[in-house]
Short mmCIF file of C-alpha atoms and ligand atoms in Angstrom, two decimals:
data_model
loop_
_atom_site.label_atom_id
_atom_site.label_comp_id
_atom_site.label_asym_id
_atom_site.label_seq_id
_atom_site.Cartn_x
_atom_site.Cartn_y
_atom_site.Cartn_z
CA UNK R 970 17.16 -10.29 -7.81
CA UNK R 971 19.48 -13.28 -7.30
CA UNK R 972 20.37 -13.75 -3.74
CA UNK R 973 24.42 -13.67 -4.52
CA UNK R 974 24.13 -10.83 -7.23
CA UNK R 975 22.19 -8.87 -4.47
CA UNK R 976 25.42 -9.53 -2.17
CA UNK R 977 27.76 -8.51 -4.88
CA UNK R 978 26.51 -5.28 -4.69
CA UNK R 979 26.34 -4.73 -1.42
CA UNK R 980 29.72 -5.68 -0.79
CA UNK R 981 31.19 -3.85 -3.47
CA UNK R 982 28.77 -0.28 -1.86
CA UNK R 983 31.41 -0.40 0.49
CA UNK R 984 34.40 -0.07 -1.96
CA UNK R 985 36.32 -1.73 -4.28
CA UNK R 986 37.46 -5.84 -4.00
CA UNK R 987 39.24 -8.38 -5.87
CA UNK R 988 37.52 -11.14 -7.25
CA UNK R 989 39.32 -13.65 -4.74
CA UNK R 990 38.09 -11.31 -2.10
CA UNK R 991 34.93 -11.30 -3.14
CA UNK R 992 34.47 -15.43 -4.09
CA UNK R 993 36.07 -15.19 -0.23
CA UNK R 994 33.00 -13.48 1.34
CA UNK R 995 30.46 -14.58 -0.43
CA UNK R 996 31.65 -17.91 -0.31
CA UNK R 997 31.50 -19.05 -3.54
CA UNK R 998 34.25 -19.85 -6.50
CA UNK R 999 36.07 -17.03 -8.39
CA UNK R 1000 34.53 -18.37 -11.90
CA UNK R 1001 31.12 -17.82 -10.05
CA UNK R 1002 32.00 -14.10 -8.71
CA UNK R 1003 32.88 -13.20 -12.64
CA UNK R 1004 29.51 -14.83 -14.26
CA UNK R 1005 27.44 -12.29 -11.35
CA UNK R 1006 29.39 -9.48 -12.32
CA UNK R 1007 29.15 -9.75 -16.28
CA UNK R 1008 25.00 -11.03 -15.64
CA UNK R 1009 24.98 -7.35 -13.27
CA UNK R 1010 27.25 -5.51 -16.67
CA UNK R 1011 24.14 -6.91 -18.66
CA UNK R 1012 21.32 -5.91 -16.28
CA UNK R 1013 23.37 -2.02 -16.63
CA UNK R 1014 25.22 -1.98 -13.49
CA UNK R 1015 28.44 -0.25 -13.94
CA UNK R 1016 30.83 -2.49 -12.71
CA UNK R 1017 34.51 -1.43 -13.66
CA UNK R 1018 37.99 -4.18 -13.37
CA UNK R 1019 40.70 -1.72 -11.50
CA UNK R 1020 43.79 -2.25 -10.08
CA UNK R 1021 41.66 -2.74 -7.20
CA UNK R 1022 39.41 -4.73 -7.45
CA UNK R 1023 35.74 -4.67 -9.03
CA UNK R 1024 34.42 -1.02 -8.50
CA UNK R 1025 30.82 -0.34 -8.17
CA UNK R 1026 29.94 2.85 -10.50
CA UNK R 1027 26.48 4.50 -10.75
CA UNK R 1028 23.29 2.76 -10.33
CA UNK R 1029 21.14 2.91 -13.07
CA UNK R 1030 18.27 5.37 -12.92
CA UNK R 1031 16.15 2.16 -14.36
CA UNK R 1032 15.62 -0.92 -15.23
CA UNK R 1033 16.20 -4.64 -13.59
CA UNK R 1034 18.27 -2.41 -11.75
CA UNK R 1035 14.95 -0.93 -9.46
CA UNK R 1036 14.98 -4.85 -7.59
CA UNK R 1037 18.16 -3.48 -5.63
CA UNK R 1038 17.18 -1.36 -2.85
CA UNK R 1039 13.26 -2.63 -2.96
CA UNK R 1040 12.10 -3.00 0.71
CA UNK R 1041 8.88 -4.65 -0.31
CA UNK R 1042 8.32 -8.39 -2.17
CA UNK R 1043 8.49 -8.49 -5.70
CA UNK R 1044 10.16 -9.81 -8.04
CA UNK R 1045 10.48 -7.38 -11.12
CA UNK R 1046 10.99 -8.54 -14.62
CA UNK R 1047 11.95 -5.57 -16.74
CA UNK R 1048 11.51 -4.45 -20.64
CA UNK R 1049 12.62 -1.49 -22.46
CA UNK R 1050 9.67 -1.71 -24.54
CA UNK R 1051 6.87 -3.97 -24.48
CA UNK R 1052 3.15 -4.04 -25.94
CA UNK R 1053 1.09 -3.76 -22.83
CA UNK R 1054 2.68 -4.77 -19.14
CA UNK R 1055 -1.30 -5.41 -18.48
CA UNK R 1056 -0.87 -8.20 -21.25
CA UNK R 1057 2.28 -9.85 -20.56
CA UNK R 1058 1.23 -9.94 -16.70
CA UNK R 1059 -1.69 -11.96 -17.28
CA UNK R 1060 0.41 -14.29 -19.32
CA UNK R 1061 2.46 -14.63 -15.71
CA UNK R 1062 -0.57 -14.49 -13.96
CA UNK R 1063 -1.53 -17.72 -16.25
CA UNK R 1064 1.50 -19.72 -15.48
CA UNK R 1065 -0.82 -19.42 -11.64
CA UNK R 1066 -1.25 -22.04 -9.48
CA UNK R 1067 2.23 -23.89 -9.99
CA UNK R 1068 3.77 -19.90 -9.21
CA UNK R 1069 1.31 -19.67 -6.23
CA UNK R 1070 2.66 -23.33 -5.14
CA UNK R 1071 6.19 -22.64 -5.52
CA UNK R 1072 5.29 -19.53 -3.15
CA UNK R 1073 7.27 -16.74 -4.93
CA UNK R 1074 7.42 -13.10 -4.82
CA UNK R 1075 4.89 -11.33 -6.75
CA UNK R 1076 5.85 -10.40 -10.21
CA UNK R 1077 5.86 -6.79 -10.94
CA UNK R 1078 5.87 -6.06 -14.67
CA UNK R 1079 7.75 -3.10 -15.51
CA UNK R 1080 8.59 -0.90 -18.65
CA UNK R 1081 10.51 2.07 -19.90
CA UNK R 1082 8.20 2.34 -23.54
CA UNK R 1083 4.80 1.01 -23.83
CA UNK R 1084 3.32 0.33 -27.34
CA UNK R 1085 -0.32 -1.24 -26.62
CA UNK R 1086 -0.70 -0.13 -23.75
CA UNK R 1087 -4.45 -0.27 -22.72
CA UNK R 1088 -6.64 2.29 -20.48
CA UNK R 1089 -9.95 1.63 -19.10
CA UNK R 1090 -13.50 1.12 -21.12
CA UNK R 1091 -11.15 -0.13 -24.05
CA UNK R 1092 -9.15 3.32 -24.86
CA UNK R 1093 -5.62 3.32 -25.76
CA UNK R 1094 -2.99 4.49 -23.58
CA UNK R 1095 0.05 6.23 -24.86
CA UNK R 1096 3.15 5.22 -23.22
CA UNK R 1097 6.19 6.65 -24.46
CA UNK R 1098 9.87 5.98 -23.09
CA UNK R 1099 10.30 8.12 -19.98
CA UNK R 1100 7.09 6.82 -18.16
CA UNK R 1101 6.53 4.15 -15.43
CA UNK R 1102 4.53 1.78 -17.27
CA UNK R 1103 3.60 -1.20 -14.80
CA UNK R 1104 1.58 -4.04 -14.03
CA UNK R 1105 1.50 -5.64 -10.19
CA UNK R 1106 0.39 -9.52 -10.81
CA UNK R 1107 -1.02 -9.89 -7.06
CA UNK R 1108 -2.53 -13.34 -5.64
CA UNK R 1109 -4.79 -12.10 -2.52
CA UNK R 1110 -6.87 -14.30 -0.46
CA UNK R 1111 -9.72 -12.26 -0.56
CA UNK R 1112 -13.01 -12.39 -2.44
CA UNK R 1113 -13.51 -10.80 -5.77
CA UNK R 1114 -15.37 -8.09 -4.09
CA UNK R 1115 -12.93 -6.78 -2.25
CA UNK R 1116 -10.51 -6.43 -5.33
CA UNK R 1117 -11.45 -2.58 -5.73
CA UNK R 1118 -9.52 -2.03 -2.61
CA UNK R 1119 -6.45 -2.40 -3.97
CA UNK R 1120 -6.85 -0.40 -7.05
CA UNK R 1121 -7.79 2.35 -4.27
CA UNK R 1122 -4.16 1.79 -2.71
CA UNK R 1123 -2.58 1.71 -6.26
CA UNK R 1124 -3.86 5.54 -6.10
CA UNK R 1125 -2.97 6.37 -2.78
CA UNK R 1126 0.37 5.08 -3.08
CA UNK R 1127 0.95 6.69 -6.60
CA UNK R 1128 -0.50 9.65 -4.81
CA UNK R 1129 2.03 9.84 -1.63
CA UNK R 1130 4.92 8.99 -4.30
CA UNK R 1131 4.19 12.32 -6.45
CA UNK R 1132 3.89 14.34 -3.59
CA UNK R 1133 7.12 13.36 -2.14
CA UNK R 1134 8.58 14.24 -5.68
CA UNK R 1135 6.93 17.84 -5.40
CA UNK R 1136 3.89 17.10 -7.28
CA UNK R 1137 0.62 18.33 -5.97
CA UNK R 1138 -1.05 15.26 -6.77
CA UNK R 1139 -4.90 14.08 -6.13
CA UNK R 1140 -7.20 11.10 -6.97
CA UNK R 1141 -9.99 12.11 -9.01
CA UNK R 1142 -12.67 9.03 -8.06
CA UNK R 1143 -12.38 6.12 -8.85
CA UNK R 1144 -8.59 5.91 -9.50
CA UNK R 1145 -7.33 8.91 -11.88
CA UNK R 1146 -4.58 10.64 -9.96
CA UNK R 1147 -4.50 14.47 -11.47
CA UNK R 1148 -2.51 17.86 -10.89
CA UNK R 1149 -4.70 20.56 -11.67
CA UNK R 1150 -7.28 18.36 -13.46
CA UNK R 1151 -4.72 17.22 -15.71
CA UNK R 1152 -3.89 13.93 -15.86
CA UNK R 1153 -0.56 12.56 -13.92
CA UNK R 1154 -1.78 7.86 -13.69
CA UNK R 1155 -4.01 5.91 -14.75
CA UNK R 1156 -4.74 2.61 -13.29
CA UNK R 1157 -6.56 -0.36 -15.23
CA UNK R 1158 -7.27 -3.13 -12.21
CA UNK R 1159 -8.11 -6.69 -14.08
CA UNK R 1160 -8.78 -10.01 -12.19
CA UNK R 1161 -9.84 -13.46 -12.46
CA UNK R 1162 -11.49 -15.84 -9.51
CA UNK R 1163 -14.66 -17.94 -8.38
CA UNK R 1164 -17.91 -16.66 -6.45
CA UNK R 1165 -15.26 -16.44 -3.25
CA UNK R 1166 -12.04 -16.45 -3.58
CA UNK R 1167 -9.62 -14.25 -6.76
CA UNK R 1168 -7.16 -16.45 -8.86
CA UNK R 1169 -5.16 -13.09 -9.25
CA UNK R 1170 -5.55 -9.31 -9.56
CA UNK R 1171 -3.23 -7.63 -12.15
CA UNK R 1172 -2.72 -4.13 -11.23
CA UNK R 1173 -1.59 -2.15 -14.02
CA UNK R 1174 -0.21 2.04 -13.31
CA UNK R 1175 0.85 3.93 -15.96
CA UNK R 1176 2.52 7.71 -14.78
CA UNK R 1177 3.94 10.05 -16.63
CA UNK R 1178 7.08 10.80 -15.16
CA UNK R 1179 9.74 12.25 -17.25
CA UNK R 1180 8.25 12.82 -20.05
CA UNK R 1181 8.22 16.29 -21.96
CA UNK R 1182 4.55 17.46 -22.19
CA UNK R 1183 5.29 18.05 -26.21
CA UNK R 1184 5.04 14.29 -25.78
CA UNK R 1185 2.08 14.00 -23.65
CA UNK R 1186 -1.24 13.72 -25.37
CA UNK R 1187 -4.35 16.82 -24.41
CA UNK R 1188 -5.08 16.73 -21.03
CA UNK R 1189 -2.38 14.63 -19.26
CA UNK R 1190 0.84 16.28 -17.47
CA UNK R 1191 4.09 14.23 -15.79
CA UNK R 1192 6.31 14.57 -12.87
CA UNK R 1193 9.00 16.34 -15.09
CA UNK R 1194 6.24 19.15 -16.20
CA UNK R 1195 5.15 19.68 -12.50
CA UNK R 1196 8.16 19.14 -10.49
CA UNK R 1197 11.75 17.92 -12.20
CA UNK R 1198 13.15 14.68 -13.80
CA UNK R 1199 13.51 12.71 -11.12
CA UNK R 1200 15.22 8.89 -10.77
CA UNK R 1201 12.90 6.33 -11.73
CA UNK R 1202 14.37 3.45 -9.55
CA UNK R 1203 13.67 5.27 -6.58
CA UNK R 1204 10.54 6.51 -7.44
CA UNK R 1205 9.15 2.87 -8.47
CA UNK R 1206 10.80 1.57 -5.15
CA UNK R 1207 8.62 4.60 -3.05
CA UNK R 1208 5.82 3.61 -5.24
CA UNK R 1209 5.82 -0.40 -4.51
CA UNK R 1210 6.97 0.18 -1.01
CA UNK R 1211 3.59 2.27 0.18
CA UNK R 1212 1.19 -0.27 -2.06
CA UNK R 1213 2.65 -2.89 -0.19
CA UNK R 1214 2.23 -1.32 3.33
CA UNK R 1215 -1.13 -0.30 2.50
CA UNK R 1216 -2.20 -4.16 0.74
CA UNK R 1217 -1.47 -5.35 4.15
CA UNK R 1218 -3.22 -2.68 6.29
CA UNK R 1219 -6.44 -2.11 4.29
CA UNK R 1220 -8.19 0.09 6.94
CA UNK R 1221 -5.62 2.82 6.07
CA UNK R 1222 -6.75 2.91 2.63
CA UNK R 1223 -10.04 4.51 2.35
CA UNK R 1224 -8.86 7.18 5.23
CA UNK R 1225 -5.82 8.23 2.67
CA UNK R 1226 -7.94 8.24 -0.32
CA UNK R 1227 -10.55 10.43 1.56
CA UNK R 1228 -7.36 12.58 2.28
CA UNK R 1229 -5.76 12.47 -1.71
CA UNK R 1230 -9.70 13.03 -2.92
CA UNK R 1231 -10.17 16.01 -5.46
CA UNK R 1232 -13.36 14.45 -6.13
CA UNK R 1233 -15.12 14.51 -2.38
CA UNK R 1234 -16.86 17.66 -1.93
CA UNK R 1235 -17.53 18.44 -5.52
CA UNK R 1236 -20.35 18.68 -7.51
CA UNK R 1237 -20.10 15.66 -10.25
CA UNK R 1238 -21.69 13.77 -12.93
CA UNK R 1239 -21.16 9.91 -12.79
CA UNK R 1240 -22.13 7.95 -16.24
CA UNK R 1241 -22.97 4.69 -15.16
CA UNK R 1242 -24.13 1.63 -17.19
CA UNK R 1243 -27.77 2.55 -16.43
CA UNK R 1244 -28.15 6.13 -15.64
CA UNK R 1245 -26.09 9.27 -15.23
CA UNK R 1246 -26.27 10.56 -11.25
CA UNK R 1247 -25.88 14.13 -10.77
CA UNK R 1248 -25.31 15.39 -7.24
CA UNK R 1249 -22.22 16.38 -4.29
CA UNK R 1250 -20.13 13.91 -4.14
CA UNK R 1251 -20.41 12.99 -0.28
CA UNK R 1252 -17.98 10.14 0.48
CA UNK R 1253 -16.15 6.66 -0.48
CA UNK R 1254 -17.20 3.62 1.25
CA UNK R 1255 -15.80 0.44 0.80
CA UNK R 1256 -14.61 -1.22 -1.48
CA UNK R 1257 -14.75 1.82 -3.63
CA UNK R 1258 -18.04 2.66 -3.68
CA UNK R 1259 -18.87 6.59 -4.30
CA UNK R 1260 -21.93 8.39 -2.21
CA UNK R 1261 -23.61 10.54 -4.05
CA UNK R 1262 -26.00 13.53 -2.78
CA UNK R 1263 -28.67 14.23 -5.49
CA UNK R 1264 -31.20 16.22 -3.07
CA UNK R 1265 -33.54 13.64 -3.34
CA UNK R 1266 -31.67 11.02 -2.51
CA UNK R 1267 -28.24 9.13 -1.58
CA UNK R 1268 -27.07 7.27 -4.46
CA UNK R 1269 -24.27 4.59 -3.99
CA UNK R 1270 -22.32 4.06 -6.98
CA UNK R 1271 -20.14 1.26 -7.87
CA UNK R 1272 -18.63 2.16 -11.23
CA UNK R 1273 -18.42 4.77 -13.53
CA UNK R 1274 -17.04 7.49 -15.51
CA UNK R 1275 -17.21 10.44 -13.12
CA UNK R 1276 -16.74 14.17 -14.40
CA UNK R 1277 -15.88 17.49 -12.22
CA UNK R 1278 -18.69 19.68 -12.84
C1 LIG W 1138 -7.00 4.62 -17.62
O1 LIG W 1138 -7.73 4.50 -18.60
O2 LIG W 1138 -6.95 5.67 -16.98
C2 LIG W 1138 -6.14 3.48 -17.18
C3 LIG W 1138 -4.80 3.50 -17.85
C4 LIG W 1138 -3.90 2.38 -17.39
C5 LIG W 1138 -2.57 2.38 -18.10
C6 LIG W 1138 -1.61 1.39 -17.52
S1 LIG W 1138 0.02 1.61 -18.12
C7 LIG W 1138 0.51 0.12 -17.41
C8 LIG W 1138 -0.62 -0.85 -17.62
N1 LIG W 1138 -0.53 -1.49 -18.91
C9 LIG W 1138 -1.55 -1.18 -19.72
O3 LIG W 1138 -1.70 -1.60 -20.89
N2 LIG W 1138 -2.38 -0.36 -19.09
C10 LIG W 1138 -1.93 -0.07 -17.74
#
C-alpha cells in the first residue's frame, strides 16, 4: 500500500480530522489528502466527510484492504474474480529480473472468486467467492532443490492459521491440509531457475474459508463448516505473517510439519511415477522427502500421490 494512504489511515484510527489537518501532518497539499481518500473510497475503505473531519468507518473484511495491518513484505494486488492467481502470478513473476532489480516487495496475488483455478497433476480447482484463493510470487536465493521447503511452510502456516480460527487442521503429506480427512487447502508450488539458483517460486493456496459446504465439491470442508465465518483480512494477514517467519527460519519448518502431520505414523500408499510404495509412513526429511517403512526396506520418496490406508 502507498506509503501516504497507509498514513491516512493511521491517522484517521485515532479519530476524525479535517482535510487541512490532515495535508498538516502528513505534510502534503489538501488536493493530495482528497485524491488518497477517494483512491482508499475505491479500494472499499469507508471513509465518511463529517462535520468533523474525514471519519474512518469499518475496515473491509477483504480485499486491497488486507495490505493494511500486514506485518510481513508483500505487496498484494487484489481481484474479485480472476481465472487462476497461479496464472496471473507467473505473468508478474515474468516481468522478473527488472522487479528483482528494482528490489520490491513480493507480490502476493490474491482473490475473492477463482474461475480456472488449477490443482496439482492438472485437475481443476473450484474456487468460488468466499475462499482465499492466492498465489505468493517469491524470488529466493536458493537452489531449485530446496524449493519444496517452502511449499512445506505454505502448509504449516495455513495449518497454525486454521487452528487459531478453531479448526482442527492437519497436513496430509506432501501439502494437503485436512479436518477429518476432508479437505480444508490445497497448495500447487510452480518455479522456474538454472541447475543452481530459482528465477522464482510461485506459491499458490487455495482454502476454503467461508464457504457453505452446499458449495463445496465431495470431499473438501471450509473454515465456516468447521469453526465460523471468520474475517478474511485478518486471516490472510495470520496466514502471510507465519510463511514469512518460517521462509526465513527454515529449520523450524520440518519440526512444525512433523507436529501438523496426519500422515506420520500411518499406514499409506504413495503412487509414484514408477511404482506404488506401500508401508508406515516413518518421517519427513528434507526438502520434503517422505520415509517410508515397507518391512523390507526404507523407501525415500520424493513425490507422489499419497493415500491414508
Ligand atoms: C491441489 O491440487 O491440491 C492444489 C490446489 C491449489 C489451488 C490453488 S488456489 C490458488 C492457486 N491458483 C490456482 O490456480 N491454484 C492454486
Amino acid at each position: 500500500m502507498n506509503d501516504t494512504r497507509r498514513a491516512v489511515l493511521d491517522a484517521l484510527a485515532d479519530g476524525p480530522m479535517s482535510g487541512p489537518e490532515l495535508a498538516r501532518t502528513l505534510d502534503v497539499s489538501r488536493n493530495a489528502v482528497w485524491k488518497h481518500v477517494e483512491a482508499l473510497r475505491e479500494s472499499g475503505f469507508e471513509i465518511e466527510s463529517t462535520g468533523d473531519g474525514y471519519r474512518l468507518g469499518e475496515i473491509p473484511e477483504f480485499g486491497p484492504a488486507v495490505e493494511y495491518g500486514l506485518d510481513a513484505p508483500f505487496e498484494i494486488e487484489y481481484h474479485d474474480s480472476v481465472g487462476s492467481t497461479n496464472d496471473r502470478a507467473r505473468e508478474i513473476a515474468g516481468e522478473g529480473a527488472k522487479r528483482a532489480e528494482e528490489d520490491i516487495e513480493d507480490v502476493v496475488v490474491l482473490a475473492d472468486e477463482q474461475v480456472g483455478g488449477r490443482g496439482r497433476l492438472d485437475r481443476e480447482w473450484v474456487g468460488p467467492s468466499g475462499g482465499v484463493w492466492s498465489s505468493l510470487v517469491l524470488r529466493p536465493d536458493i537452489p531449485p532443490s530446496h524449493a519444496p521447503l517452502l511449499t512445506l511452510a505454505a502448509a504449516v502456516a495455513v495449518t497454525r492459521t486454521a487452528r487459531e480460527a478453531g479448526v482442527p487442521a492437519e497436513i496430509k503429506w506432501p501439502n494437503d491440509v485436512l479436518v477429518n480427512g476432508e479437505k480444508l487447502c490445497g497448495i500447487l508450488t510452480e518455479m522456474e531457475g538454472e541447475a543452481n539458483r530459482v528465477s522464482w517460486v510461485i506459491v499458490g493456496i487455495g482454502i476454503n474459508v467461508n464457504i457453505a459446504g452446499d458449495d463445496l465439491p465431495e470431499g473438501a470442508t471450509s473454515v465456516q463448516e468447521q469453526a465460523e465465518t471468520v474475517n478474511r483480512r485478518i486471516f490472510v494477514q495470520r496466514l502471510l505473517e507465519e510463511f514469512d517467519e518460517l521462509r526465513t527460519a527454515p529449520d523450524k519448518i520440518l519440526p512444525a510439519w512433523r507436529e501438523y502431520s496426519a500422515t506420520l505414523g500411518r499406514r499409506v500408499r504413495v503412487e509414484t511415477r514408477n511404482e506404488d510404495v506401500v508401508g508406515d509412513a516413518i518421517d519427513i526429511e528434507s526438502p520434503g522427502v517422505l520415509v517410508v517403512d515397507t518391512e523390507d526396506d526404507e523407501v525415500r520418496v520424493h513425490a507422489g500421490d499419497c493415500e491414508h490406508l
